[in-house]
mmCIF file of C-alpha atoms and ligand atoms in Angstrom:
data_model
loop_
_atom_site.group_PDB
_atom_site.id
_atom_site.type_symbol
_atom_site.label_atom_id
_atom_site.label_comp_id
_atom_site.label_asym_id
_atom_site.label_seq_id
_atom_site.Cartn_x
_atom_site.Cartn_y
_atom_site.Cartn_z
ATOM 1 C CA UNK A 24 52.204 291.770 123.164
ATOM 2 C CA UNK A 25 54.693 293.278 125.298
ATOM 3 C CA UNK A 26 55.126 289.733 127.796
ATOM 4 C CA UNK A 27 55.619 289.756 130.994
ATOM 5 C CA UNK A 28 58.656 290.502 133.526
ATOM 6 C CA UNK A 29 58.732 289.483 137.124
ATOM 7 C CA UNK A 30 61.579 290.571 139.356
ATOM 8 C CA UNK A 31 62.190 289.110 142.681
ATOM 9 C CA UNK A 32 63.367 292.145 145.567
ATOM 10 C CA UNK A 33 65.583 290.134 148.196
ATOM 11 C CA UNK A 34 66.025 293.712 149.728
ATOM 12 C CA UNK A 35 68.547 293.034 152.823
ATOM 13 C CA UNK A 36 67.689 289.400 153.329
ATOM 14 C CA UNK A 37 69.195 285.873 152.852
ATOM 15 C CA UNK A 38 71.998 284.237 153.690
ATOM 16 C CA UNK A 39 74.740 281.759 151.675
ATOM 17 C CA UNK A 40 72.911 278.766 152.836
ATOM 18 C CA UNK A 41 69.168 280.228 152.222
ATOM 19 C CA UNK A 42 70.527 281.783 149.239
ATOM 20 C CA UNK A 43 71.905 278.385 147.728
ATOM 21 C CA UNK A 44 68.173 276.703 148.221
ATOM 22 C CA UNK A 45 66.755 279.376 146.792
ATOM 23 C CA UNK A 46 68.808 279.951 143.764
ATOM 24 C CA UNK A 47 68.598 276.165 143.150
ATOM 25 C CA UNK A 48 64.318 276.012 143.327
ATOM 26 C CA UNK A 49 64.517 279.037 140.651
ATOM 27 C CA UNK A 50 66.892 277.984 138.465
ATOM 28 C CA UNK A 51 64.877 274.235 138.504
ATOM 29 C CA UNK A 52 61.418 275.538 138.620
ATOM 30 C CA UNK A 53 61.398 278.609 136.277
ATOM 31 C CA UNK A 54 60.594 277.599 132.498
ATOM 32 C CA UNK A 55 61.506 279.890 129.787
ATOM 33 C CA UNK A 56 58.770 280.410 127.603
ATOM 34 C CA UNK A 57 58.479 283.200 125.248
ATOM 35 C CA UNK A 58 56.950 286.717 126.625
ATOM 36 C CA UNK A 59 57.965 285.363 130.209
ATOM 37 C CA UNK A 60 60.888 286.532 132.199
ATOM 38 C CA UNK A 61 62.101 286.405 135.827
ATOM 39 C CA UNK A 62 65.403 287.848 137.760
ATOM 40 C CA UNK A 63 66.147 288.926 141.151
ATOM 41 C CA UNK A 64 67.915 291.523 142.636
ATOM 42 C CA UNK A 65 69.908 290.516 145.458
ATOM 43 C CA UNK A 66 71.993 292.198 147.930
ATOM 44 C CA UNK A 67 75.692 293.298 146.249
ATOM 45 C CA UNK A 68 77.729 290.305 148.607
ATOM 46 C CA UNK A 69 76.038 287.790 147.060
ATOM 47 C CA UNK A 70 76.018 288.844 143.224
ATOM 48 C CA UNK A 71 78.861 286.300 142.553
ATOM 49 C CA UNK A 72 77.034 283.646 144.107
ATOM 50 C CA UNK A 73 73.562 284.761 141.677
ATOM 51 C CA UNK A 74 75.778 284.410 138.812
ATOM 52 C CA UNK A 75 77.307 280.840 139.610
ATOM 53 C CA UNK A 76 73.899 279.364 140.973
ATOM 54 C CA UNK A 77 72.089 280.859 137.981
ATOM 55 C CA UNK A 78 74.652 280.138 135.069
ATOM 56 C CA UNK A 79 72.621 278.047 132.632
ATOM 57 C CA UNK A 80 68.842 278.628 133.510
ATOM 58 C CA UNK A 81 66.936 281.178 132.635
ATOM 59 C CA UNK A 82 67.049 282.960 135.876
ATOM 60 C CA UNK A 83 68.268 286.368 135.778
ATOM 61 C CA UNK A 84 70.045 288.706 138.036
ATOM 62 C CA UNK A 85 70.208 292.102 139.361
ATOM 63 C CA UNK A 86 71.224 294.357 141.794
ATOM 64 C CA UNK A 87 68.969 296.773 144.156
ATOM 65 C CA UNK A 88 71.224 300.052 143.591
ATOM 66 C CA UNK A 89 73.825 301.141 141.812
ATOM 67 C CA UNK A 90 76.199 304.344 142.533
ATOM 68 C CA UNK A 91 75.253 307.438 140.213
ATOM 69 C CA UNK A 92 79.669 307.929 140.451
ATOM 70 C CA UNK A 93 81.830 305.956 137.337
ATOM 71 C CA UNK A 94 84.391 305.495 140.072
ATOM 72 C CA UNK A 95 86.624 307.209 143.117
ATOM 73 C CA UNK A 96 86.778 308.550 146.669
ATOM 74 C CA UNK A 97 83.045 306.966 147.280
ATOM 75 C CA UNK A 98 83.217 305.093 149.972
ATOM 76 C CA UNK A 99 80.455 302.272 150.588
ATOM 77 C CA UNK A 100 79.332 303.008 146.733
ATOM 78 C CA UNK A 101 79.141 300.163 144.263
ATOM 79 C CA UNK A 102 79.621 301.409 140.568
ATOM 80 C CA UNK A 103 78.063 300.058 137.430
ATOM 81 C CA UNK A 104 81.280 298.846 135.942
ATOM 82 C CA UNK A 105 81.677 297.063 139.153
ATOM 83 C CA UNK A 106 78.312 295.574 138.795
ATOM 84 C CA UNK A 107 78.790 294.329 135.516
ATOM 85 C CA UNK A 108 82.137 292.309 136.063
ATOM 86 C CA UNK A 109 79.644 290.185 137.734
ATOM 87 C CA UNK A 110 77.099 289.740 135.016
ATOM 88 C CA UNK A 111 74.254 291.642 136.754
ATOM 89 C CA UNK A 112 71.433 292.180 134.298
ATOM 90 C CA UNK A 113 69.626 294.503 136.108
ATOM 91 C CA UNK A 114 70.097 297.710 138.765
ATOM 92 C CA UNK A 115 67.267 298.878 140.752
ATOM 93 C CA UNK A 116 67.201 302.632 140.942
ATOM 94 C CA UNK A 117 64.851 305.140 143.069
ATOM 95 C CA UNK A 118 62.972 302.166 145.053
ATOM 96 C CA UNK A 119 61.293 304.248 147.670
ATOM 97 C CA UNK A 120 63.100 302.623 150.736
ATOM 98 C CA UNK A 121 66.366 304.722 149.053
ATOM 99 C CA UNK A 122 64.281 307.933 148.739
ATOM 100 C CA UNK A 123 62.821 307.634 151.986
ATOM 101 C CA UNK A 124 65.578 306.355 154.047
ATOM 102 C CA UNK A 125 68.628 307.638 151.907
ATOM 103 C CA UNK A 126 67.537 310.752 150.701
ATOM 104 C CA UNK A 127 67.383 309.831 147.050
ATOM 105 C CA UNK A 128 66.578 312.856 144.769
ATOM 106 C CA UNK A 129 64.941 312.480 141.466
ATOM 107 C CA UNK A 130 67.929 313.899 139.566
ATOM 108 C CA UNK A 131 70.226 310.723 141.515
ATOM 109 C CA UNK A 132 67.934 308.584 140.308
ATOM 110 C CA UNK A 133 68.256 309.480 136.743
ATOM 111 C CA UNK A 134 71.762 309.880 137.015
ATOM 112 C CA UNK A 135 71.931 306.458 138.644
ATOM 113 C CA UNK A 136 70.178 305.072 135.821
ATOM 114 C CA UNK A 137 72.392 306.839 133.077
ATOM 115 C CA UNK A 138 74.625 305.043 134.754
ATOM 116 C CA UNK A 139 73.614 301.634 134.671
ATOM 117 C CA UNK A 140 72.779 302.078 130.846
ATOM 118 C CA UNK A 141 76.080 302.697 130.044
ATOM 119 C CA UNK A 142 77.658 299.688 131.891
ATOM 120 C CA UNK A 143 75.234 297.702 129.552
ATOM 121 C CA UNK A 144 72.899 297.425 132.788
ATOM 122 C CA UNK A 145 69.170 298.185 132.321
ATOM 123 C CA UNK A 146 68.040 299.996 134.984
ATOM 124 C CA UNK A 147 64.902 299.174 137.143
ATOM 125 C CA UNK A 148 63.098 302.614 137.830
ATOM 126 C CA UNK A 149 60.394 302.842 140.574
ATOM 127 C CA UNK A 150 58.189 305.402 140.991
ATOM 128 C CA UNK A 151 55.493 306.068 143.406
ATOM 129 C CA UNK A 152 53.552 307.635 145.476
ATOM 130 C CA UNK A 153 53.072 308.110 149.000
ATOM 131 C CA UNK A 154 49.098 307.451 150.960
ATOM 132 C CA UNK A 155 49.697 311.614 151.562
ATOM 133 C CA UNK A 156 49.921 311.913 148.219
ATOM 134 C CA UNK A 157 47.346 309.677 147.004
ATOM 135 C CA UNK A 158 44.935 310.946 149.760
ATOM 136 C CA UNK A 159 45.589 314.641 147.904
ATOM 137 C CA UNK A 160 45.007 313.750 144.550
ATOM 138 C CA UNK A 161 48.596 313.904 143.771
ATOM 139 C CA UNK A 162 49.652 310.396 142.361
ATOM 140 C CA UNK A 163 49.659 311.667 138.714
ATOM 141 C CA UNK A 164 51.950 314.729 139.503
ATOM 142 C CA UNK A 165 54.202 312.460 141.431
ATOM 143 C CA UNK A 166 54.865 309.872 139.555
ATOM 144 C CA UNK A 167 54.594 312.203 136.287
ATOM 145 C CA UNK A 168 57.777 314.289 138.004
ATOM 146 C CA UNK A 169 59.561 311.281 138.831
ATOM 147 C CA UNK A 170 59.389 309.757 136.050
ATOM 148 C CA UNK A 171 60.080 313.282 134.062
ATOM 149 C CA UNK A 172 63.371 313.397 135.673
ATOM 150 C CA UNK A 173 64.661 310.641 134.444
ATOM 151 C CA UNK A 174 63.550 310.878 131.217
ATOM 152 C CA UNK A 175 65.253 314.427 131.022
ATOM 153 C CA UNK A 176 68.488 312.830 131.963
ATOM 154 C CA UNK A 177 68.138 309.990 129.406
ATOM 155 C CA UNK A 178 66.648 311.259 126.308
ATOM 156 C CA UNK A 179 65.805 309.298 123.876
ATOM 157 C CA UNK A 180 67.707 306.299 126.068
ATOM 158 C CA UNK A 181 64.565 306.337 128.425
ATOM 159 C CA UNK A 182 63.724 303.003 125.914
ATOM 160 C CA UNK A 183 65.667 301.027 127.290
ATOM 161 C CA UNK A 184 64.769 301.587 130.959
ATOM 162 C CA UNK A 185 61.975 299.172 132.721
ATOM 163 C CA UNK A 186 59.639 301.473 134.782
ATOM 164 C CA UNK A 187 58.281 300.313 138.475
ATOM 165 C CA UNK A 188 55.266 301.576 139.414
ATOM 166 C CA UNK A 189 55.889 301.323 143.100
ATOM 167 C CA UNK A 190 52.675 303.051 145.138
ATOM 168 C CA UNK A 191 54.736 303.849 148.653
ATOM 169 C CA UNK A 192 51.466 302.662 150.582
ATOM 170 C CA UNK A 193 51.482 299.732 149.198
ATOM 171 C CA UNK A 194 55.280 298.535 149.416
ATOM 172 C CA UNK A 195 55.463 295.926 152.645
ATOM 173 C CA UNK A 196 51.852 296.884 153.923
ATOM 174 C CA UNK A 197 50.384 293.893 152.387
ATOM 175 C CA UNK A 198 47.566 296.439 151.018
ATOM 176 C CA UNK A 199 47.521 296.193 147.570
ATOM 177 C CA UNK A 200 46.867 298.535 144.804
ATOM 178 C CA UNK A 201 43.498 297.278 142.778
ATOM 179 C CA UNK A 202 44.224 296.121 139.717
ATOM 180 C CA UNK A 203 41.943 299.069 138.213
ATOM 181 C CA UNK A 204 44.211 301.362 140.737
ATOM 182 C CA UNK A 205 47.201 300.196 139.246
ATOM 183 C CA UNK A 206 45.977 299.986 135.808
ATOM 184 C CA UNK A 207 44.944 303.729 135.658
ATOM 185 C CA UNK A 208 48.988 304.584 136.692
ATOM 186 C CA UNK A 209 50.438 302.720 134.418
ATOM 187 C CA UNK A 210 48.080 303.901 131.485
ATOM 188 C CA UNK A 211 49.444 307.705 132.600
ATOM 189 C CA UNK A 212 52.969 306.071 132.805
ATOM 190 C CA UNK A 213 52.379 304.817 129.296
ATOM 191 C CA UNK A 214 51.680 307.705 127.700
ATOM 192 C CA UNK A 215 54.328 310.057 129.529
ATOM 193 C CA UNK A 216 56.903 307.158 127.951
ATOM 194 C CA UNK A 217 55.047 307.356 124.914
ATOM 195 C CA UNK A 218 55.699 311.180 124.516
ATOM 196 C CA UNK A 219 58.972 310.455 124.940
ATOM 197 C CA UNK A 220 59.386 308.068 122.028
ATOM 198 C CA UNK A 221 59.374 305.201 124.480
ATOM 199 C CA UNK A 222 55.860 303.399 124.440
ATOM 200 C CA UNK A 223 57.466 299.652 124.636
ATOM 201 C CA UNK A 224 59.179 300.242 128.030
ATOM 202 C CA UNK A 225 57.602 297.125 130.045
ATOM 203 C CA UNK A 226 56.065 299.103 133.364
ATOM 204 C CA UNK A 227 55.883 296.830 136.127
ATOM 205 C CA UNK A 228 53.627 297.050 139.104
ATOM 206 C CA UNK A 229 54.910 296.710 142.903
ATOM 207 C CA UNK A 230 53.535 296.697 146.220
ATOM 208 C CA UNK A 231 52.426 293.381 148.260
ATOM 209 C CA UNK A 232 52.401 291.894 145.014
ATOM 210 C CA UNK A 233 51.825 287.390 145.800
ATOM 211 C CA UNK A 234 50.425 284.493 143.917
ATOM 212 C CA UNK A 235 47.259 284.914 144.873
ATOM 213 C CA UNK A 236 46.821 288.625 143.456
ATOM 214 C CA UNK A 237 49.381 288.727 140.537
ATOM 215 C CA UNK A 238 47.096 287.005 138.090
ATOM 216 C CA UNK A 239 44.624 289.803 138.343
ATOM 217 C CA UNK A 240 47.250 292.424 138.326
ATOM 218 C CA UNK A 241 48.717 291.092 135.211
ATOM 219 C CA UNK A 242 45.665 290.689 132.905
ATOM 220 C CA UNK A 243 45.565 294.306 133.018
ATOM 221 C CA UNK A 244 46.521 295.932 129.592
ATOM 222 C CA UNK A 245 49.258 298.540 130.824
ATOM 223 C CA UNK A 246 50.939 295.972 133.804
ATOM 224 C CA UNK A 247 53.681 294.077 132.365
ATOM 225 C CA UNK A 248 54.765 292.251 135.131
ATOM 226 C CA UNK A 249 55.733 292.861 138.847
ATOM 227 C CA UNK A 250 58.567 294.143 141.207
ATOM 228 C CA UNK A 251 57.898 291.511 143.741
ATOM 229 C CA UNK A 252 59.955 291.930 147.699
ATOM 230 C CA UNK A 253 58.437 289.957 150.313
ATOM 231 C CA UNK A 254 57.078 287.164 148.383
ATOM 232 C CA UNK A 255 60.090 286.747 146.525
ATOM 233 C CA UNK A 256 61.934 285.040 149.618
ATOM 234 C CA UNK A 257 59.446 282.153 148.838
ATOM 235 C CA UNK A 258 60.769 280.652 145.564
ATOM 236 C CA UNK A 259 57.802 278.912 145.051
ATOM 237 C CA UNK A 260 55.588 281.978 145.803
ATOM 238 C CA UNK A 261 58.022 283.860 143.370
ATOM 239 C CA UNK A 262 57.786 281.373 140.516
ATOM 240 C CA UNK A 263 53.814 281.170 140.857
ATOM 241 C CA UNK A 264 53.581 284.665 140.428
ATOM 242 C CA UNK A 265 55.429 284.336 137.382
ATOM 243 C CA UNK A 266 53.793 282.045 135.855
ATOM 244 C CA UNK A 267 50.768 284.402 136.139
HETATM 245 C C1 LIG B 319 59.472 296.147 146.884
HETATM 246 O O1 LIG B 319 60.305 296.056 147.766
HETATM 247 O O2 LIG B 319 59.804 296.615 145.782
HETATM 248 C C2 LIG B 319 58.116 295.654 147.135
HETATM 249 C C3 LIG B 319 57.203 295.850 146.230
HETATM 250 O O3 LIG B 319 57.905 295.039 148.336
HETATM 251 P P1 LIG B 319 56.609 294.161 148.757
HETATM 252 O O4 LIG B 319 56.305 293.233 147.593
HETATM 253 O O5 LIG B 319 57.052 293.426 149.967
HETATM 254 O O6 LIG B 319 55.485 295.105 149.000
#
């Protein structure tokens, strides 16, 4: 019994004042029960105000990148070490939005995420294909290279990692994989980690993910919870979910 993990994706929303209601309804409303987790990764301004709204419940809280550089002439780049003088539990790395609209290469995202490790920061690796790619048969090939990349940069630290599966069709579309759709990725995601000495990695599912569909997702044996973005502005939508 692997539990579950649910990760709220502010992406570039909120506000101090929307931020403070939110961070209050989470900390209040979120439980801790064994095998049950929740964080979100919010935008890098407003990490300090995460970790003071959040101190003391059992909230976590990330970030949504991380620079692949330990430090320098970077401009605009946010480093690990940065990221952890601010408590930040989690990094997303290689969400597709970054691939897509930043030009993110497997071999960043890797790097990105040996990079995170390091800082004591487990990285949050999506993966995913786009509806091109599914439409050609390609998903497994995809996902299998993305996910080989950043094993061949970690090693036998690919453990620690948790793995997104993030289908690109999926992500703000409000079309949802199936839960047998997702199900038969993750299995293949399973075993790649597996192979790599990694089996436990918890591989979370993303893409229009809400209360009403995260129960299903969830009961399925390789889904260990759920990179969640536009439901997640809704605490209670967010807290519902995990409580699936
Ligand atoms: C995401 O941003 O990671 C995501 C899955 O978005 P949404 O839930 O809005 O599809």
């Amino acid at each position: 019994m692997r539990g579950t993990l649910t990760v709220g994706n502010w992406k570039m929303n909120g506000g101090l004042a929307d931020n403070a209601t939110r961070f209050a309804a989470l900390a209040r409303g979120f439980r801790a029960v064994p095998g049950r987790a929740l964080a979100v990764c919010v935008p890098f301004p407003y990490l300090a105000q995460a970790r003071d709204a959040l101190a003391g419940s059992a909230v976590g809280y990330g970030a949504q990148d991380v620079s692949r550089h330990a430090s320098g002439a970077f401009t605009g780049e946010v480093s690990a070490a940065m990221l952890a003088e601010f408590g930040v539990r989690y990094a997303i790395v290689g969400h597709s939005e970054r691939r897509q609209y930043h030009g993110e290469r497997d071999d960043e995202v890797g790097a990105k995420a040996r990079g995170a490790l390091a800082a004591g920061i487990t990285p949050i690796v999506c993966v995913g294909e786009t509806l091109a790619e599914r439409d050609a048969g390609s998903t497994g090939a995809v996902v299998g290279r993305q996910l080989g990349a950043v094993i061949e940069v970690l090693g036998v630290s690919v453990d620690r990692i948790v793995l997104a599966y993030e289908p690109v069709w999926a992500i703000g579309t409000g079309r949802t994989a199936s839960p047998e759709q997702a199900q038969e990725v993750h299995a293949r995601l399973r075993s790649q980690l597996a192979a790599a000495g990694a089996k436990d990695v918890p591989v979370l599912y993303g893409g229009s993910v809400k209360a009403a569909n995260a129960a299903a997702l969830y009961a399925m044996p390789d889904v260990d919870g759920g990179l969640v973005g536009g439901a997640s502005l809704d605490a209670n939508e967010l807290l519902a979910i995990a409580g699936s």
